[in-house]
């Protein structure tokens, strides 16, 4: 068994340790060959990982690579399986979504330590020896938050380069921004609703393409939803799952579209709602609303967006809230009806004024 050197860099937002790792995991199975089913790769370790499709992303040729912690629905590593050269440094970077996470090797050779919520936190590990390294997030392992680093020629299943949309490190970052604009949807405008929401860093977790999305109730400090803001497809079902932290919670939408009922403490409690109309749905935990326990679900492609010129949520907050909910069409219809009624009531008065003016004109002597 060979040794793997590990190295960690630390600052206020970075977990820090140095030293030499324990024995590296030994690769199993044929290297670089496709298996009959993606679930067979890596001894089925990734079979319950939501964003693993059987492909290992080829990141060889790079001295340093990055893996997102809290990708996808907030409970994933992204990408979940990567192939790197021996000597490569892997940096796990927290997105701030999905609650508190950590990175723990299955063989116990490394750990990032206590779970962390803060976006931008990083943890580094340098892999010198060939082998398959399996790791997980301790609080969310049962939810499928696991990953694999295949060092050297040890990858299993299909090996492919990063997709164009997911490889934006430096120069590709601009292209990533263009991709967002290409959707013509822009950044959702919450009208400042999430300005004091715990666990919200201004980003929206993109969970489109998933029929069922999970949001934690009592995430992070126990008084947060995780992720706080999520974007789902029309027709998707969102399941809120209680962590058991932070006391008794419930889930109530601002427009009374859904309500989980009385506040509950028990971990594992779930409440689900299927969204079949585009829009922005804001919600809160009633006992802890004042403490910032609020969230939002963006549904479909038709929803209020922030103005292209920026200006912040405050500048467009009034308009955003006026048209953000699914009932905006009803408000428009009501406004039209009121205008018609007002016009009907004023018409006789206008007619009398015009007729009187004409009569007065006719009574004037003509020369």
CSV table of C-alpha atoms in Angstrom, one decimal:
chain,number,residue,atom,x,y,z
A,1,UNK,CA,0.0,0.0,0.0
A,2,UNK,CA,1.5,3.3,-1.0
A,3,UNK,CA,1.2,6.6,0.8
A,4,UNK,CA,-0.7,9.6,-0.5
A,5,UNK,CA,0.6,13.1,0.3
A,6,UNK,CA,-2.2,15.5,1.4
A,7,UNK,CA,-2.0,19.2,1.7
A,8,UNK,CA,-4.5,21.8,2.9
A,9,UNK,CA,-4.6,25.5,2.7
A,10,UNK,CA,-6.5,27.6,5.3
A,11,UNK,CA,-7.7,31.1,5.9
A,12,UNK,CA,-10.9,32.4,7.5
A,13,UNK,CA,-13.0,30.6,4.9
A,14,UNK,CA,-10.6,27.7,4.3
A,15,UNK,CA,-10.0,24.5,6.2
A,16,UNK,CA,-6.3,23.9,6.9
A,17,UNK,CA,-4.2,20.9,7.7
A,18,UNK,CA,-0.9,19.6,6.5
A,19,UNK,CA,0.7,16.2,6.7
A,20,UNK,CA,1.0,12.8,5.0
A,21,UNK,CA,-2.0,10.8,4.2
A,22,UNK,CA,-2.6,7.1,5.1
A,23,UNK,CA,-2.7,4.3,2.6
A,24,UNK,CA,-4.3,5.0,-0.8
A,25,UNK,CA,-7.3,3.1,-1.9
A,26,UNK,CA,-6.5,0.3,-4.4
A,27,UNK,CA,-8.3,0.5,-7.7
A,28,UNK,CA,-10.6,-2.3,-8.5
A,29,UNK,CA,-12.0,-3.5,-11.9
A,30,UNK,CA,-10.7,-2.8,-15.4
A,31,UNK,CA,-9.2,0.6,-16.0
A,32,UNK,CA,-10.8,3.0,-18.4
A,33,UNK,CA,-13.3,0.5,-19.7
A,34,UNK,CA,-17.1,0.8,-19.8
A,35,UNK,CA,-19.1,-1.5,-17.6
A,36,UNK,CA,-22.6,-2.8,-18.5
A,37,UNK,CA,-24.3,-0.5,-16.0
A,38,UNK,CA,-23.1,2.7,-14.4
A,39,UNK,CA,-24.1,1.3,-11.1
A,40,UNK,CA,-21.3,-1.3,-11.4
A,41,UNK,CA,-18.5,1.3,-11.6
A,42,UNK,CA,-16.4,1.7,-8.5
A,43,UNK,CA,-18.1,-1.3,-6.9
A,44,UNK,CA,-21.5,0.5,-7.1
A,45,UNK,CA,-20.3,3.3,-4.7
A,46,UNK,CA,-21.9,6.0,-6.8
A,47,UNK,CA,-25.1,4.1,-7.6
A,48,UNK,CA,-27.2,6.4,-5.4
A,49,UNK,CA,-25.5,9.6,-6.4
A,50,UNK,CA,-28.1,11.8,-8.2
A,51,UNK,CA,-25.8,13.6,-10.6
A,52,UNK,CA,-23.7,10.6,-11.6
A,53,UNK,CA,-24.5,9.2,-15.1
A,54,UNK,CA,-21.7,6.6,-15.3
A,55,UNK,CA,-19.2,9.1,-16.7
A,56,UNK,CA,-15.9,10.0,-15.1
A,57,UNK,CA,-14.8,13.6,-16.1
A,58,UNK,CA,-11.3,13.6,-17.5
A,59,UNK,CA,-9.3,16.4,-15.8
A,60,UNK,CA,-5.9,15.0,-16.5
A,61,UNK,CA,-3.2,17.4,-17.7
A,62,UNK,CA,-4.1,19.9,-15.0
A,63,UNK,CA,-2.0,20.5,-11.9
A,64,UNK,CA,-5.1,21.7,-9.9
A,65,UNK,CA,-8.8,20.9,-10.3
A,66,UNK,CA,-11.9,22.1,-8.4
A,67,UNK,CA,-14.9,20.1,-7.2
A,68,UNK,CA,-18.0,21.9,-6.0
A,69,UNK,CA,-19.4,21.0,-2.6
A,70,UNK,CA,-23.1,21.5,-2.6
A,71,UNK,CA,-23.6,21.2,-6.4
A,72,UNK,CA,-26.9,20.4,-8.1
A,73,UNK,CA,-29.6,20.2,-5.6
A,74,UNK,CA,-27.2,21.3,-2.9
A,75,UNK,CA,-26.5,17.7,-1.8
A,76,UNK,CA,-24.0,16.7,-4.4
A,77,UNK,CA,-20.4,16.9,-5.4
A,78,UNK,CA,-19.8,18.3,-8.8
A,79,UNK,CA,-18.5,16.5,-10.8
A,80,UNK,CA,-19.0,13.4,-8.7
A,81,UNK,CA,-16.3,11.4,-10.5
A,82,UNK,CA,-13.1,12.8,-11.8
A,83,UNK,CA,-9.9,11.4,-13.3
A,84,UNK,CA,-6.6,13.2,-12.5
A,85,UNK,CA,-2.9,12.7,-12.9
A,86,UNK,CA,-0.7,11.6,-9.9
A,87,UNK,CA,0.5,14.7,-8.2
A,88,UNK,CA,-2.7,16.7,-8.9
A,89,UNK,CA,-4.2,18.9,-6.2
A,90,UNK,CA,-7.9,18.6,-5.8
A,91,UNK,CA,-9.7,21.6,-4.3
A,92,UNK,CA,-13.2,21.1,-2.9
A,93,UNK,CA,-15.0,24.5,-2.8
A,94,UNK,CA,-18.2,25.1,-0.9
A,95,UNK,CA,-21.2,26.6,-2.8
A,96,UNK,CA,-23.1,27.6,0.3
A,97,UNK,CA,-26.0,25.4,-0.8
A,98,UNK,CA,-27.6,22.4,0.8
A,99,UNK,CA,-26.6,23.1,4.4
A,100,UNK,CA,-23.4,22.2,6.2
A,101,UNK,CA,-21.0,19.9,4.5
A,102,UNK,CA,-17.6,18.2,4.9
A,103,UNK,CA,-15.3,16.0,2.8
A,104,UNK,CA,-14.4,12.6,4.4
A,105,UNK,CA,-12.4,9.8,2.8
A,106,UNK,CA,-13.9,6.3,3.0
A,107,UNK,CA,-10.6,4.8,4.1
A,108,UNK,CA,-10.2,7.5,6.8
A,109,UNK,CA,-7.0,8.9,5.1
A,110,UNK,CA,-8.3,12.5,5.1
A,111,UNK,CA,-11.1,14.7,6.3
A,112,UNK,CA,-11.9,18.4,6.0
A,113,UNK,CA,-13.1,18.3,9.7
A,114,UNK,CA,-16.3,19.8,11.0
A,115,UNK,CA,-19.2,20.6,8.6
A,116,UNK,CA,-19.1,24.1,7.1
A,117,UNK,CA,-21.9,26.2,5.5
A,118,UNK,CA,-20.0,29.3,4.3
A,119,UNK,CA,-19.7,29.7,0.5
A,120,UNK,CA,-16.1,30.0,-0.7
A,121,UNK,CA,-14.7,27.6,1.9
A,122,UNK,CA,-12.1,25.4,0.4
A,123,UNK,CA,-10.3,22.2,1.2
A,124,UNK,CA,-7.3,20.8,-0.7
A,125,UNK,CA,-5.8,17.4,-1.1
A,126,UNK,CA,-2.8,16.4,-3.3
A,127,UNK,CA,-2.9,12.8,-4.6
A,128,UNK,CA,0.5,11.3,-5.5
A,129,UNK,CA,-0.3,7.6,-5.8
A,130,UNK,CA,-2.5,5.9,-8.3
A,131,UNK,CA,-5.8,4.5,-7.0
A,132,UNK,CA,-9.5,5.1,-6.7
A,133,UNK,CA,-10.3,7.4,-3.8
A,134,UNK,CA,-13.9,7.4,-2.5
A,135,UNK,CA,-15.2,10.1,-0.3
A,136,UNK,CA,-18.5,11.5,1.1
A,137,UNK,CA,-20.2,14.3,3.1
A,138,UNK,CA,-20.9,12.9,6.5
A,139,UNK,CA,-24.3,14.5,7.2
A,140,UNK,CA,-25.6,13.7,3.7
A,141,UNK,CA,-24.0,10.4,2.8
A,142,UNK,CA,-27.4,8.7,3.1
A,143,UNK,CA,-28.8,11.2,0.6
A,144,UNK,CA,-26.1,10.2,-2.0
A,145,UNK,CA,-23.6,13.0,-1.4
A,146,UNK,CA,-20.6,11.0,-2.5
A,147,UNK,CA,-17.7,11.2,-4.9
A,148,UNK,CA,-14.7,9.5,-6.5
A,149,UNK,CA,-11.2,10.7,-7.5
A,150,UNK,CA,-9.6,8.2,-9.9
A,151,UNK,CA,-5.9,8.9,-9.8
A,152,UNK,CA,-3.9,7.7,-12.9
A,153,UNK,CA,-5.3,5.0,-15.1
A,154,UNK,CA,-7.9,3.8,-12.6
A,155,UNK,CA,-11.1,5.3,-13.9
A,156,UNK,CA,-14.0,2.9,-14.5
A,157,UNK,CA,-16.8,3.2,-17.0
A,158,UNK,CA,-16.9,6.0,-19.6
A,159,UNK,CA,-14.3,8.7,-19.4
A,160,UNK,CA,-15.1,12.0,-21.1
A,161,UNK,CA,-13.8,15.6,-21.1
A,162,UNK,CA,-15.7,18.3,-19.2
A,163,UNK,CA,-18.8,19.6,-20.9
A,164,UNK,CA,-18.5,23.1,-22.4
A,165,UNK,CA,-21.1,24.4,-19.9
A,166,UNK,CA,-19.3,23.1,-16.8
A,167,UNK,CA,-15.6,23.8,-17.5
A,168,UNK,CA,-15.6,27.5,-17.1
A,169,UNK,CA,-12.6,28.2,-14.9
A,170,UNK,CA,-10.9,31.2,-16.3
A,171,UNK,CA,-11.5,32.4,-19.9
A,172,UNK,CA,-14.5,30.0,-20.1
A,173,UNK,CA,-16.2,31.9,-17.2
A,174,UNK,CA,-17.4,34.6,-19.7
A,175,UNK,CA,-19.0,31.9,-21.8
A,176,UNK,CA,-20.7,30.6,-18.8
A,177,UNK,CA,-22.3,34.0,-18.2
A,178,UNK,CA,-23.4,34.2,-21.8
A,179,UNK,CA,-25.0,30.8,-21.4
A,180,UNK,CA,-27.2,32.2,-18.6
A,181,UNK,CA,-28.2,35.2,-20.7
A,182,UNK,CA,-29.0,32.8,-23.5
A,183,UNK,CA,-31.9,31.4,-21.5
A,184,UNK,CA,-33.4,34.9,-21.7
A,185,UNK,CA,-34.6,34.5,-18.1
A,186,UNK,CA,-32.0,36.5,-16.1
A,187,UNK,CA,-31.6,36.4,-12.4
A,188,UNK,CA,-34.9,35.9,-10.5
A,189,UNK,CA,-36.1,39.0,-8.8
A,190,UNK,CA,-37.2,38.2,-5.2
A,191,UNK,CA,-38.1,41.8,-4.5
A,192,UNK,CA,-35.7,41.8,-1.6
A,193,UNK,CA,-37.6,38.9,0.2
A,194,UNK,CA,-34.4,36.9,0.8
A,195,UNK,CA,-32.3,39.9,1.9
A,196,UNK,CA,-32.3,38.7,5.5
A,197,UNK,CA,-32.7,35.0,4.8
A,198,UNK,CA,-30.2,32.7,6.5
A,199,UNK,CA,-28.1,30.5,4.2
A,200,UNK,CA,-28.8,32.8,1.1
A,201,UNK,CA,-25.7,34.2,-0.6
A,202,UNK,CA,-27.4,35.6,-3.7
A,203,UNK,CA,-27.2,32.5,-5.8
A,204,UNK,CA,-30.0,30.1,-6.9
A,205,UNK,CA,-29.4,26.4,-6.9
A,206,UNK,CA,-30.3,25.1,-10.4
A,207,UNK,CA,-32.3,21.8,-9.9
A,208,UNK,CA,-34.0,21.8,-13.3
A,209,UNK,CA,-34.0,18.4,-14.9
A,210,UNK,CA,-35.0,16.7,-11.7
A,211,UNK,CA,-38.5,15.5,-11.0
A,212,UNK,CA,-38.1,15.5,-7.3
A,213,UNK,CA,-36.0,18.1,-5.4
A,214,UNK,CA,-35.2,18.1,-1.7
A,215,UNK,CA,-34.9,21.1,0.5
A,216,UNK,CA,-33.6,20.7,4.1
A,217,UNK,CA,-35.7,22.3,6.9
A,218,UNK,CA,-33.3,23.3,9.7
A,219,UNK,CA,-30.2,23.4,7.6
A,220,UNK,CA,-26.9,25.2,8.5
A,221,UNK,CA,-27.5,26.9,11.9
A,222,UNK,CA,-30.8,25.1,12.3
A,223,UNK,CA,-32.7,28.2,11.3
A,224,UNK,CA,-32.3,27.9,7.6
A,225,UNK,CA,-33.7,26.2,4.5
A,226,UNK,CA,-31.1,24.5,2.4
A,227,UNK,CA,-30.8,25.6,-0.3
A,228,UNK,CA,-32.6,28.8,0.4
A,229,UNK,CA,-33.4,29.5,-3.2
A,230,UNK,CA,-33.9,26.7,-5.8
A,231,UNK,CA,-34.9,26.7,-9.5
A,232,UNK,CA,-37.1,23.7,-10.6
A,233,UNK,CA,-39.0,22.7,-13.7
A,234,UNK,CA,-42.7,23.2,-14.0
A,235,UNK,CA,-44.2,20.0,-12.8
A,236,UNK,CA,-41.4,19.2,-10.3
A,237,UNK,CA,-42.1,18.1,-6.8
A,238,UNK,CA,-40.2,19.8,-4.0
A,239,UNK,CA,-39.8,17.8,-0.8
A,240,UNK,CA,-39.0,19.6,2.4
A,241,UNK,CA,-37.2,17.3,4.9
A,242,UNK,CA,-36.7,18.1,8.5
A,243,UNK,CA,-33.1,17.7,9.9
A,244,UNK,CA,-34.2,17.8,13.5
A,245,UNK,CA,-32.1,20.9,14.2
A,246,UNK,CA,-33.2,24.4,15.3
A,247,UNK,CA,-36.4,23.4,17.1
A,248,UNK,CA,-39.9,23.1,15.7
A,249,UNK,CA,-40.4,24.2,12.1
A,250,UNK,CA,-43.1,24.4,9.4
A,251,UNK,CA,-43.3,25.5,5.8
A,252,UNK,CA,-45.8,28.2,4.7
A,253,UNK,CA,-45.9,30.0,1.4
A,254,UNK,CA,-46.5,33.8,1.4
A,255,UNK,CA,-49.5,33.5,-0.9
A,256,UNK,CA,-51.0,30.5,1.0
A,257,UNK,CA,-50.5,28.1,-1.9
A,258,UNK,CA,-49.0,25.5,0.4
A,259,UNK,CA,-48.8,25.0,4.2
A,260,UNK,CA,-47.2,22.1,6.1
A,261,UNK,CA,-49.3,22.7,9.1
A,262,UNK,CA,-48.2,22.9,12.7
A,263,UNK,CA,-44.5,23.3,13.5
A,264,UNK,CA,-42.7,19.9,13.8
A,265,UNK,CA,-39.3,19.0,15.4
A,266,UNK,CA,-38.8,15.3,14.5
A,267,UNK,CA,-36.0,14.6,12.0
A,268,UNK,CA,-37.0,12.8,8.8
A,269,UNK,CA,-40.4,14.5,8.7
A,270,UNK,CA,-41.3,15.4,5.1
A,271,UNK,CA,-43.7,17.7,3.3
A,272,UNK,CA,-44.0,17.9,-0.5
A,273,UNK,CA,-45.7,20.1,-3.0
A,274,UNK,CA,-45.8,19.8,-6.8
A,275,UNK,CA,-45.5,23.1,-8.7
A,276,UNK,CA,-47.5,23.2,-11.9
A,277,UNK,CA,-47.4,27.0,-12.6
A,278,UNK,CA,-44.4,29.1,-13.5
A,279,UNK,CA,-43.5,31.9,-11.1
A,280,UNK,CA,-41.6,32.7,-7.9
A,281,UNK,CA,-43.0,31.1,-4.7
A,282,UNK,CA,-41.6,32.6,-1.4
A,283,UNK,CA,-42.1,30.8,1.9
A,284,UNK,CA,-41.1,30.9,5.5
A,285,UNK,CA,-41.0,29.0,8.8
A,286,UNK,CA,-43.6,30.7,11.0
A,287,UNK,CA,-41.8,30.3,14.4
A,288,UNK,CA,-38.5,31.6,13.0
A,289,UNK,CA,-39.5,34.0,10.3
A,290,UNK,CA,-38.2,37.0,12.2
A,291,UNK,CA,-34.9,35.1,12.6
A,292,UNK,CA,-34.5,34.9,8.8
A,293,UNK,CA,-35.8,31.4,8.1
A,294,UNK,CA,-37.2,32.0,4.6
A,295,UNK,CA,-36.8,30.5,1.2
A,296,UNK,CA,-37.9,30.7,-2.4
A,297,UNK,CA,-38.7,28.3,-5.3
A,298,UNK,CA,-38.4,29.5,-8.8
A,299,UNK,CA,-40.6,27.5,-11.2
A,300,UNK,CA,-40.2,27.1,-14.9
A,301,UNK,CA,-39.1,29.9,-17.3
A,302,UNK,CA,-41.7,32.6,-16.8
A,303,UNK,CA,-40.9,34.7,-13.7
A,304,UNK,CA,-39.9,38.2,-12.8
A,305,UNK,CA,-36.2,39.0,-13.3
A,306,UNK,CA,-33.9,41.7,-12.2
A,307,UNK,CA,-33.3,44.5,-14.7
A,308,UNK,CA,-30.4,44.1,-17.1
A,309,UNK,CA,-28.9,47.4,-15.8
A,310,UNK,CA,-28.7,46.0,-12.2
A,311,UNK,CA,-29.8,48.5,-9.6
A,312,UNK,CA,-30.3,45.9,-6.9
A,313,UNK,CA,-33.4,44.2,-5.6
A,314,UNK,CA,-34.5,47.4,-3.8
A,315,UNK,CA,-35.0,49.4,-7.0
A,316,UNK,CA,-37.3,46.8,-8.6
A,317,UNK,CA,-38.7,45.3,-5.4
A,318,UNK,CA,-42.1,46.9,-5.7
A,319,UNK,CA,-42.6,45.8,-9.3
A,320,UNK,CA,-41.2,42.4,-8.6
A,321,UNK,CA,-43.6,41.6,-5.8
A,322,UNK,CA,-46.5,42.9,-7.8
A,323,UNK,CA,-45.9,40.4,-10.6
A,324,UNK,CA,-44.0,37.7,-8.9
A,325,UNK,CA,-46.8,35.4,-7.9
A,326,UNK,CA,-49.0,33.2,-10.0
A,327,UNK,CA,-51.9,35.5,-9.2
A,328,UNK,CA,-50.5,38.4,-11.2
A,329,UNK,CA,-52.9,37.6,-14.1
A,330,UNK,CA,-55.8,37.9,-11.7
A,331,UNK,CA,-54.6,41.3,-10.5
A,332,UNK,CA,-54.4,42.5,-14.1
A,333,UNK,CA,-57.9,41.3,-14.8
A,334,UNK,CA,-59.2,43.0,-11.7
A,335,UNK,CA,-57.5,46.3,-12.7
A,336,UNK,CA,-59.0,46.1,-16.1
A,337,UNK,CA,-62.5,45.5,-14.7
A,338,UNK,CA,-62.2,48.5,-12.3
A,339,UNK,CA,-61.1,50.7,-15.2
A,340,UNK,CA,-64.1,49.7,-17.2
A,341,UNK,CA,-66.5,50.3,-14.3
A,342,UNK,CA,-64.9,53.8,-13.7
A,343,UNK,CA,-65.3,54.6,-17.4
A,344,UNK,CA,-68.9,53.5,-17.3
A,345,UNK,CA,-69.8,55.7,-14.4
A,346,UNK,CA,-68.0,58.7,-15.8
A,347,UNK,CA,-69.5,58.5,-19.3
A,348,UNK,CA,-72.9,60.1,-18.5
A,349,UNK,CA,-71.2,63.0,-16.6
A,350,UNK,CA,-68.9,63.6,-19.6
A,351,UNK,CA,-71.8,63.5,-22.0
A,352,UNK,CA,-73.9,66.1,-20.0
A,353,UNK,CA,-70.9,68.4,-19.7
A,354,UNK,CA,-70.3,68.3,-23.5
A,355,UNK,CA,-74.0,68.8,-24.3
A,356,UNK,CA,-74.3,71.7,-21.9
A,357,UNK,CA,-71.3,73.4,-23.5
A,358,UNK,CA,-72.8,73.0,-26.9
A,359,UNK,CA,-76.1,74.5,-25.8
A,360,UNK,CA,-74.3,77.4,-24.3
A,361,UNK,CA,-72.5,78.0,-27.5
A,362,UNK,CA,-75.7,77.9,-29.5
A,363,UNK,CA,-77.3,80.6,-27.3
A,364,UNK,CA,-74.7,83.2,-28.2
A,365,UNK,CA,-75.9,85.8,-30.7
A,366,UNK,CA,-74.4,85.5,-34.2
A,367,UNK,CA,-73.4,88.4,-36.4
